[in-house]
């Protein structure tokens, strides 16, 4: 008798919760469609490169467009999120890959990279101002607005301040300033600071001595 009551009681509780709408015993799988953004390049390829290496820096995407779900424009002031469609990659990586493909195909630069900034002559900084679908054009066409700045890092009389913890991105000839807790610990070329060893180890040695 007691065993039967113990078995029936949980079954009755689950049945009551399901009847009241508090418990859903099954859920239909969502049909989420993934997509990629493509920006085909039009025009002829340069006959000869006009500049040396281009480094495409990290792409910044302004909200609300910095999510993988598709943002759809309803009118001039209203936007909505489509949770049934999403980018295969993050918006930043998707746009960055498109820029890499576009500039590589253009032939303007001798080399284009998104993985190695060493020996770069130019750097591209990009901010995505808009990235959304439209009720007027349909979801197959995206609206994208970019703010693009091209830096000539080899121009006379100019310099670029690059703050990073990624030691591998620093070339031996780069000018380096090692900062720790607001103090300058070392200054010079990466080759001079590293000496006969690795720059990463030199950084650890410098900050370790300062911390002690």
GROMACS .gro file of C-alpha atoms in nm, residues 19-98:
model
   80
   19UNK     CA    1  -0.232   2.028  -1.702
   20UNK     CA    2  -0.172   2.373  -1.553
   21UNK     CA    3   0.086   2.462  -1.819
   22UNK     CA    4   0.382   2.469  -1.579
   23UNK     CA    5   0.562   2.175  -1.738
   24UNK     CA    6   0.618   2.103  -2.107
   25UNK     CA    7   0.688   1.735  -2.159
   26UNK     CA    8   0.825   1.782  -2.513
   27UNK     CA    9   0.956   2.064  -2.731
   28UNK     CA   10   0.964   2.093  -3.106
   29UNK     CA   11   1.315   2.146  -3.243
   30UNK     CA   12   1.373   2.498  -3.374
   31UNK     CA   13   1.458   2.530  -3.742
   32UNK     CA   14   1.742   2.782  -3.717
   33UNK     CA   15   1.894   2.882  -4.051
   34UNK     CA   16   2.257   2.986  -4.066
   35UNK     CA   17   2.397   3.218  -4.329
   36UNK     CA   18   2.708   3.407  -4.437
   37UNK     CA   19   2.743   3.765  -4.554
   38UNK     CA   20   2.913   3.805  -4.890
   39UNK     CA   21   3.024   4.133  -5.046
   40UNK     CA   22   3.127   4.055  -5.405
   41UNK     CA   23   3.402   4.274  -5.545
   42UNK     CA   24   3.340   4.447  -5.877
   43UNK     CA   25   3.605   4.591  -6.103
   44UNK     CA   26   3.936   4.486  -6.250
   45UNK     CA   27   4.234   4.362  -6.052
   46UNK     CA   28   4.534   4.595  -6.028
   47UNK     CA   29   4.802   4.510  -6.284
   48UNK     CA   30   5.074   4.556  -6.024
   49UNK     CA   31   5.064   4.605  -5.645
   50UNK     CA   32   5.054   4.968  -5.537
   51UNK     CA   33   5.163   4.906  -5.177
   52UNK     CA   34   5.327   4.645  -4.960
   53UNK     CA   35   5.167   4.439  -4.683
   54UNK     CA   36   4.819   4.521  -4.547
   55UNK     CA   37   4.719   4.409  -4.198
   56UNK     CA   38   4.342   4.400  -4.141
   57UNK     CA   39   4.294   4.485  -3.776
   58UNK     CA   40   4.016   4.358  -3.551
   59UNK     CA   41   3.674   4.470  -3.675
   60UNK     CA   42   3.446   4.647  -3.425
   61UNK     CA   43   3.069   4.607  -3.460
   62UNK     CA   44   2.837   4.858  -3.295
   63UNK     CA   45   2.529   4.736  -3.104
   64UNK     CA   46   2.268   4.612  -3.166
   65UNK     CA   47   2.439   4.453  -3.468
   66UNK     CA   48   2.713   4.276  -3.268
   67UNK     CA   49   2.512   3.954  -3.225
   68UNK     CA   50   2.492   3.646  -3.444
   69UNK     CA   51   2.112   3.661  -3.469
   70UNK     CA   52   1.984   3.852  -3.770
   71UNK     CA   53   1.872   4.209  -3.701
   72UNK     CA   54   1.585   4.314  -3.930
   73UNK     CA   55   1.486   4.675  -4.000
   74UNK     CA   56   1.109   4.727  -3.985
   75UNK     CA   57   1.109   5.103  -4.045
   76UNK     CA   58   1.322   5.411  -3.977
   77UNK     CA   59   1.311   5.370  -3.600
   78UNK     CA   60   1.218   5.006  -3.536
   79UNK     CA   61   1.439   4.699  -3.551
   80UNK     CA   62   1.372   4.343  -3.445
   81UNK     CA   63   1.581   4.032  -3.382
   82UNK     CA   64   1.515   3.717  -3.580
   83UNK     CA   65   1.600   3.423  -3.355
   84UNK     CA   66   1.548   3.172  -3.636
   85UNK     CA   67   1.837   3.299  -3.851
   86UNK     CA   68   2.194   3.357  -3.740
   87UNK     CA   69   2.540   3.412  -3.882
   88UNK     CA   70   2.765   3.111  -3.911
   89UNK     CA   71   3.048   3.332  -3.777
   90UNK     CA   72   3.036   3.634  -3.551
   91UNK     CA   73   2.958   3.960  -3.738
   92UNK     CA   74   3.312   4.086  -3.676
   93UNK     CA   75   3.479   3.773  -3.816
   94UNK     CA   76   3.236   3.757  -4.107
   95UNK     CA   77   3.312   4.116  -4.212
   96UNK     CA   78   3.686   4.071  -4.155
   97UNK     CA   79   3.695   3.763  -4.376
   98UNK     CA   80   3.508   3.952  -4.649
   0.00000   0.00000   0.00000
